[in-house]
Short mmCIF file of C-alpha atoms in Angstrom, two decimals:
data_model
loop_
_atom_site.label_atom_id
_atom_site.label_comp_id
_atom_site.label_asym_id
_atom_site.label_seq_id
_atom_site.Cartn_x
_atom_site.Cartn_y
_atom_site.Cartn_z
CA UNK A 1 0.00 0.00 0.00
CA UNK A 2 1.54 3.40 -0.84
CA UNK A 3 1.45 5.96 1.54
CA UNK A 4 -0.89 8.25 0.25
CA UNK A 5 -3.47 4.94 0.01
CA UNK A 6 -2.35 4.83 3.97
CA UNK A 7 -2.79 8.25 4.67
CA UNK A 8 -6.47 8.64 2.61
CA UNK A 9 -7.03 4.93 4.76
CA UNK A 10 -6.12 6.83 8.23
CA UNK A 11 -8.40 9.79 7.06
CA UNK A 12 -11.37 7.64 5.95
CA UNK A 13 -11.59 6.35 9.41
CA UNK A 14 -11.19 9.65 10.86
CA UNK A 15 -14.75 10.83 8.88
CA UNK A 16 -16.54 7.87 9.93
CA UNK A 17 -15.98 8.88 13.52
CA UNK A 18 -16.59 12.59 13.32
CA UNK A 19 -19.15 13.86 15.49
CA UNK A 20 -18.45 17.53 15.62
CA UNK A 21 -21.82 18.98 14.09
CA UNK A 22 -24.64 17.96 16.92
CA UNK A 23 -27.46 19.04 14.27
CA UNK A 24 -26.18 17.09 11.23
CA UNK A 25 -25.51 13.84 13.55
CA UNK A 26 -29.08 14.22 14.58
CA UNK A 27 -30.53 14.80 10.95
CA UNK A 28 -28.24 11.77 9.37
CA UNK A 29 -29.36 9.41 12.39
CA UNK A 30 -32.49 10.13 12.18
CA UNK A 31 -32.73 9.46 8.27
CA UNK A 32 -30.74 6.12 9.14
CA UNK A 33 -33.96 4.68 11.62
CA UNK A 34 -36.87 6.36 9.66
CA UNK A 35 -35.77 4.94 6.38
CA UNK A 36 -37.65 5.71 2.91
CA UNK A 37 -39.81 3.77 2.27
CA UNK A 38 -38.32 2.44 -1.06
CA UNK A 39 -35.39 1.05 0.95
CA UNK A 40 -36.83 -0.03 3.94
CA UNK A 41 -35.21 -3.28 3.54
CA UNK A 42 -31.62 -1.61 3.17
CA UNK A 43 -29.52 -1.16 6.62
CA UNK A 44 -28.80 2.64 5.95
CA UNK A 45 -24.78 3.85 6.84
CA UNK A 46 -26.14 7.19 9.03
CA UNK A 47 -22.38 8.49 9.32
CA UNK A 48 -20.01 10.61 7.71
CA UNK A 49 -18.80 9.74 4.18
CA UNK A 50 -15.27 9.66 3.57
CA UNK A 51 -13.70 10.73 -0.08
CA UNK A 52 -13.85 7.41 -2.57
CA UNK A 53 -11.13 6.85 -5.24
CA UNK A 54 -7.39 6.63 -6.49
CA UNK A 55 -4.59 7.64 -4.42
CA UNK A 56 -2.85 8.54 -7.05
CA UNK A 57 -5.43 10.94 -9.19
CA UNK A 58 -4.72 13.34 -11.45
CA UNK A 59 -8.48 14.45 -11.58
CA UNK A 60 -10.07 15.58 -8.46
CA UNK A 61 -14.17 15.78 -8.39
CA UNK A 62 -15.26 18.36 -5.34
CA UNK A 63 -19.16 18.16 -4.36
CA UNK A 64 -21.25 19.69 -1.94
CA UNK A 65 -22.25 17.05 0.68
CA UNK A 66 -23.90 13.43 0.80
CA UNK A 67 -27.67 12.39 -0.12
CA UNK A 68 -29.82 11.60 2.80
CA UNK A 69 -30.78 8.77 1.06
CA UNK A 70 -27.77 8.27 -1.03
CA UNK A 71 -24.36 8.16 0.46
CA UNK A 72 -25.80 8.74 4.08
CA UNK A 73 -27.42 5.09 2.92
CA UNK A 74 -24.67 3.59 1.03
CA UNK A 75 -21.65 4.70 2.57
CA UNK A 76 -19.72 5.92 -0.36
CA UNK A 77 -20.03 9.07 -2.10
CA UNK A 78 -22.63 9.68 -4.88
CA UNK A 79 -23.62 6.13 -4.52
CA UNK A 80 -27.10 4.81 -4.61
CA UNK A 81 -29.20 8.10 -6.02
CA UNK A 82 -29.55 9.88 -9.61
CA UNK A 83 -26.49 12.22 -9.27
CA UNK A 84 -24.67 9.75 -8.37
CA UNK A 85 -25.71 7.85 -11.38
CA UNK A 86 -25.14 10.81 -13.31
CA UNK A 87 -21.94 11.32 -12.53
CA UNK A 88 -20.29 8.26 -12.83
CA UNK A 89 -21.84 7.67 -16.16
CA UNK A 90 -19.95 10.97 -17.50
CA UNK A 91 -17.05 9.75 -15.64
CA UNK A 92 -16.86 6.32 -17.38
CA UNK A 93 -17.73 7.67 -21.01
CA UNK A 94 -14.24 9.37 -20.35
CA UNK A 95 -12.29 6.47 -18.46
CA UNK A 96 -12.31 7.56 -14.95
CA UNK A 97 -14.82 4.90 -13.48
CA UNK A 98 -14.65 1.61 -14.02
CA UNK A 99 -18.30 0.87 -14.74
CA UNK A 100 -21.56 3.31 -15.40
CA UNK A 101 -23.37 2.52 -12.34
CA UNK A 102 -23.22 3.35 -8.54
CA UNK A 103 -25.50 1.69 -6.65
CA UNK A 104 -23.95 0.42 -3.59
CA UNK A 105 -20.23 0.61 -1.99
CA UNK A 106 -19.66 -3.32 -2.47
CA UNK A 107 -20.40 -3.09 -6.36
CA UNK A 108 -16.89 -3.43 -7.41
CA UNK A 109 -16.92 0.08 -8.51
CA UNK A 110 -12.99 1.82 -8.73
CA UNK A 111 -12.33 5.01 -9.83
CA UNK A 112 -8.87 4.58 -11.64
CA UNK A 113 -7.14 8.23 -11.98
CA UNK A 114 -10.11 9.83 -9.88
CA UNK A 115 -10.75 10.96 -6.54
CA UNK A 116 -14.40 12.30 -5.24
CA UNK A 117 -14.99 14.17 -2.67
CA UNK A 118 -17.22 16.91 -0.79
CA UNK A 119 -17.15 19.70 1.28
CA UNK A 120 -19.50 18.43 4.06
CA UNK A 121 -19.32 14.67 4.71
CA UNK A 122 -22.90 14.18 6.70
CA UNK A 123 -26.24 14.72 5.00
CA UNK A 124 -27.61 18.47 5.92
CA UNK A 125 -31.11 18.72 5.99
CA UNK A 126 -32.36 20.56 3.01
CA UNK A 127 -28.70 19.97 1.13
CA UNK A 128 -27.88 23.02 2.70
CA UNK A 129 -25.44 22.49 5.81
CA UNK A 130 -24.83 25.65 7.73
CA UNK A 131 -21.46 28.03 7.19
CA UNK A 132 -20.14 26.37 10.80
CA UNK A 133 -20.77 22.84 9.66
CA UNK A 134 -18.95 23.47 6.31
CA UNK A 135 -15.88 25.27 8.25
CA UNK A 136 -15.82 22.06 10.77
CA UNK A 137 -15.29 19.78 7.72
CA UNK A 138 -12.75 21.66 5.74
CA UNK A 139 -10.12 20.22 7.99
CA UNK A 140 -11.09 16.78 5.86
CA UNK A 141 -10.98 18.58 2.38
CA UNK A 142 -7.60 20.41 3.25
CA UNK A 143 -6.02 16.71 4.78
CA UNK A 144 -7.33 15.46 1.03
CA UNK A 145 -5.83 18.20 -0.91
CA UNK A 146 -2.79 17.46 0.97
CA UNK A 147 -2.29 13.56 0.08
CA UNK A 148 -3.41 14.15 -3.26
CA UNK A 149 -0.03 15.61 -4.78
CA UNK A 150 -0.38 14.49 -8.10
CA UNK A 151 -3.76 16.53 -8.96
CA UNK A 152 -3.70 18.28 -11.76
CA UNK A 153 -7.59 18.93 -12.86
CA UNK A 154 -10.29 19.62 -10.73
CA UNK A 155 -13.89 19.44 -11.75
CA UNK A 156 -15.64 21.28 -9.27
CA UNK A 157 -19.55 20.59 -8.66
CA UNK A 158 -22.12 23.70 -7.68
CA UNK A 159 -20.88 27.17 -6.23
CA UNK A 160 -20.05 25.91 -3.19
CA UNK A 161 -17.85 23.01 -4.32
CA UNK A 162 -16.18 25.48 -6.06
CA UNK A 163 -16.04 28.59 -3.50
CA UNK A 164 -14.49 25.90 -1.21
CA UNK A 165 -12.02 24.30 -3.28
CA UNK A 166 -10.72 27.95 -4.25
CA UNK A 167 -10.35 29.22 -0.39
CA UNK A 168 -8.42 25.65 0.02
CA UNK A 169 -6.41 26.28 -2.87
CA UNK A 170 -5.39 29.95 -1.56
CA UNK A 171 -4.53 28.15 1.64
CA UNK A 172 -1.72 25.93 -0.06
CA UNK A 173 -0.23 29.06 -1.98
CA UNK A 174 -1.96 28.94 -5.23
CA UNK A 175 -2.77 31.98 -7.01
CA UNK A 176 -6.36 32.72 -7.80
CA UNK A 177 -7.26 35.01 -10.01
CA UNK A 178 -8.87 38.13 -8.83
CA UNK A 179 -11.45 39.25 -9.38
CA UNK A 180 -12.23 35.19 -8.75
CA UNK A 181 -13.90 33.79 -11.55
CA UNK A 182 -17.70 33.73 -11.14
CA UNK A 183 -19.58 30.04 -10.88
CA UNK A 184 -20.88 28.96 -14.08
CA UNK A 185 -21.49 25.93 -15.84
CA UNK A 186 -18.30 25.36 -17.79
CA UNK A 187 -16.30 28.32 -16.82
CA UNK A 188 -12.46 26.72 -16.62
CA UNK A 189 -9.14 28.61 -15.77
CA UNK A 190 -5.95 27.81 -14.72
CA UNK A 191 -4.54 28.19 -10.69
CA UNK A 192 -0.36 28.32 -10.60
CA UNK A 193 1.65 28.41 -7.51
CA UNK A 194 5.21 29.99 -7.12
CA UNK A 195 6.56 26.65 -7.11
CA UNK A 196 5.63 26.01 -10.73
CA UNK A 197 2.52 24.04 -10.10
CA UNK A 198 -0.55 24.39 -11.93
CA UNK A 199 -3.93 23.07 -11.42
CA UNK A 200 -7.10 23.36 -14.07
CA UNK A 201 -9.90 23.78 -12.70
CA UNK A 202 -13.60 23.33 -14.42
CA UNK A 203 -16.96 24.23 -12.56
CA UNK A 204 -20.15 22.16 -13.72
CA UNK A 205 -23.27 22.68 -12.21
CA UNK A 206 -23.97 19.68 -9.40
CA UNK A 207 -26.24 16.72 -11.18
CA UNK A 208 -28.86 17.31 -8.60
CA UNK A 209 -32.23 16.81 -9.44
CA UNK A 210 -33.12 20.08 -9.47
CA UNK A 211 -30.93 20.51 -11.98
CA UNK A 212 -31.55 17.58 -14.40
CA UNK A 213 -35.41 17.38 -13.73
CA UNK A 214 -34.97 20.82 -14.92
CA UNK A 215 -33.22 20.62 -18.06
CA UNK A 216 -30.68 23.30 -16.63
CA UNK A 217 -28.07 20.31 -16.50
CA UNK A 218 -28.21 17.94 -19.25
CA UNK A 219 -26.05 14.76 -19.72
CA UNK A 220 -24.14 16.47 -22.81
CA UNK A 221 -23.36 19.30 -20.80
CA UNK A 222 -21.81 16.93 -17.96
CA UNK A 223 -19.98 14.79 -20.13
CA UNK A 224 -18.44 18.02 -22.13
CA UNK A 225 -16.86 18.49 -18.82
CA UNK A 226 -15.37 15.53 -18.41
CA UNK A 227 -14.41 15.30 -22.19
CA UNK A 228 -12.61 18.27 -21.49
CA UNK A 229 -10.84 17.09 -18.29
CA UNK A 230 -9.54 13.75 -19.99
CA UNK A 231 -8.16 15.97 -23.22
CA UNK A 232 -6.46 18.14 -20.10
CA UNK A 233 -4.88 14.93 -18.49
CA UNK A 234 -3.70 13.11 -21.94
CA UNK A 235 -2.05 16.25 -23.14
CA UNK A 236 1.42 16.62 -23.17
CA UNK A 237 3.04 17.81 -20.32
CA UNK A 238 4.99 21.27 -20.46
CA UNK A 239 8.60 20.83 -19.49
#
């Protein structure tokens, strides 16, 4: 096992324990014994959700914070609802999930060159976890950031995902453009530290419902993103 896989192991376990939010450990407990009733039969997780994927990615997938009756039922993010399926169908069209389907965390599903994560690990009631929740889990998303040295594209998912990612980014010496770019679906641009490094980062709107149901988020539109991440990955490096 390589140290990062170690290090994302020792983190993992670190989430599943985490207890700091009193109001989202209520919500995600209580989701976890009340049940829908379309999986009433299913034994539902009711913790926090660590990140899922490759130790060593290149592409980095930031969202906003598990399903109540997705991850907070699976254990594993965007597993077991329609983003999730969403999501990793764009991601396999473009090789960075091993099959099209995410239904539950024992499904065989890897995520080869790919890591997926979020900036709140418990299900908030309403999706919408409060400013103090979000600032308790960054510790998570910054330890992530850290192991994850060989990142080079991040596809960031809803304002917040990106917001987040950018303040993280700052925090580790990148330089982000100011004004900082506005959310948008497809808006990309380029982060480079002192040191040389350089990170591309693309913002898609999250495949929530409201946003497919809608028609504000289509599949093409998802998978464009993702087209354009794996061109970004297989081109040449610079010198």
């Amino acid at each position: 096992m390589s140290t990062a896989a170690r290090e994302l192991a020792r983190l993992a376990e670190t989430v599943v324990h985490c207890r700091l939010c009193p109001r989202l450990v209520r919500y995600r407990e209580q989701v976890a014994r009340d049940k829908k009733r379309e999986f009433a039969h299913w034994t539902y997780w009711g913790r926090p959700v660590p990140g899922l994927g490759d130790p060593e990615a290149e592409l980095l997938i930031v969202g906003l914070a598990p399903a109540a009756h997705g991850a907070n039922r699976t254990g594993r993010m965007f597993t077991g609802d329609g983003s999730g399926q969403w999501l990793i169908r764009a991601m396999h069209r473009h090789g960075f999930a091993s099959q099209p389907s995410s239904l539950h965390r024992d499904d065989g599903l890897t995520l080869p060159g790919a890591f997926i994560t979020a900036t709140v690990r418990c299900a908030p009631p309403d999706n919408k976890p409060l400013p103090s929740e979000t600032e308790n889990c960054a510790r998570y998303l910054r330890r992530e950031l850290e192991i994850l040295t060989r990142v080079r594209v991040v596809v960031a998912l809803g304002h917040i995902g990106l917001t987040r990612f950018l303040l993280h980014a700052r925090e580790r010496g990148f330089e982000v453009p100011r004004p900082r770019p506005a959310f948008g679906h497809g808006v990309s641009f380029v982060l480079r530290h002192p040191s040389g490094g350089r990170l591309h980062v693309l913002a898609s709107y999250h495949p929530s419902r409201q946003n497919t149901q809608t028609g504000r988020l289509t599949e093409p539109m998802l998978n464009a993103v993702f087209r354009r991440a794996r061109r970004l990955l297989d081109a040449p490096t610079r010198g």
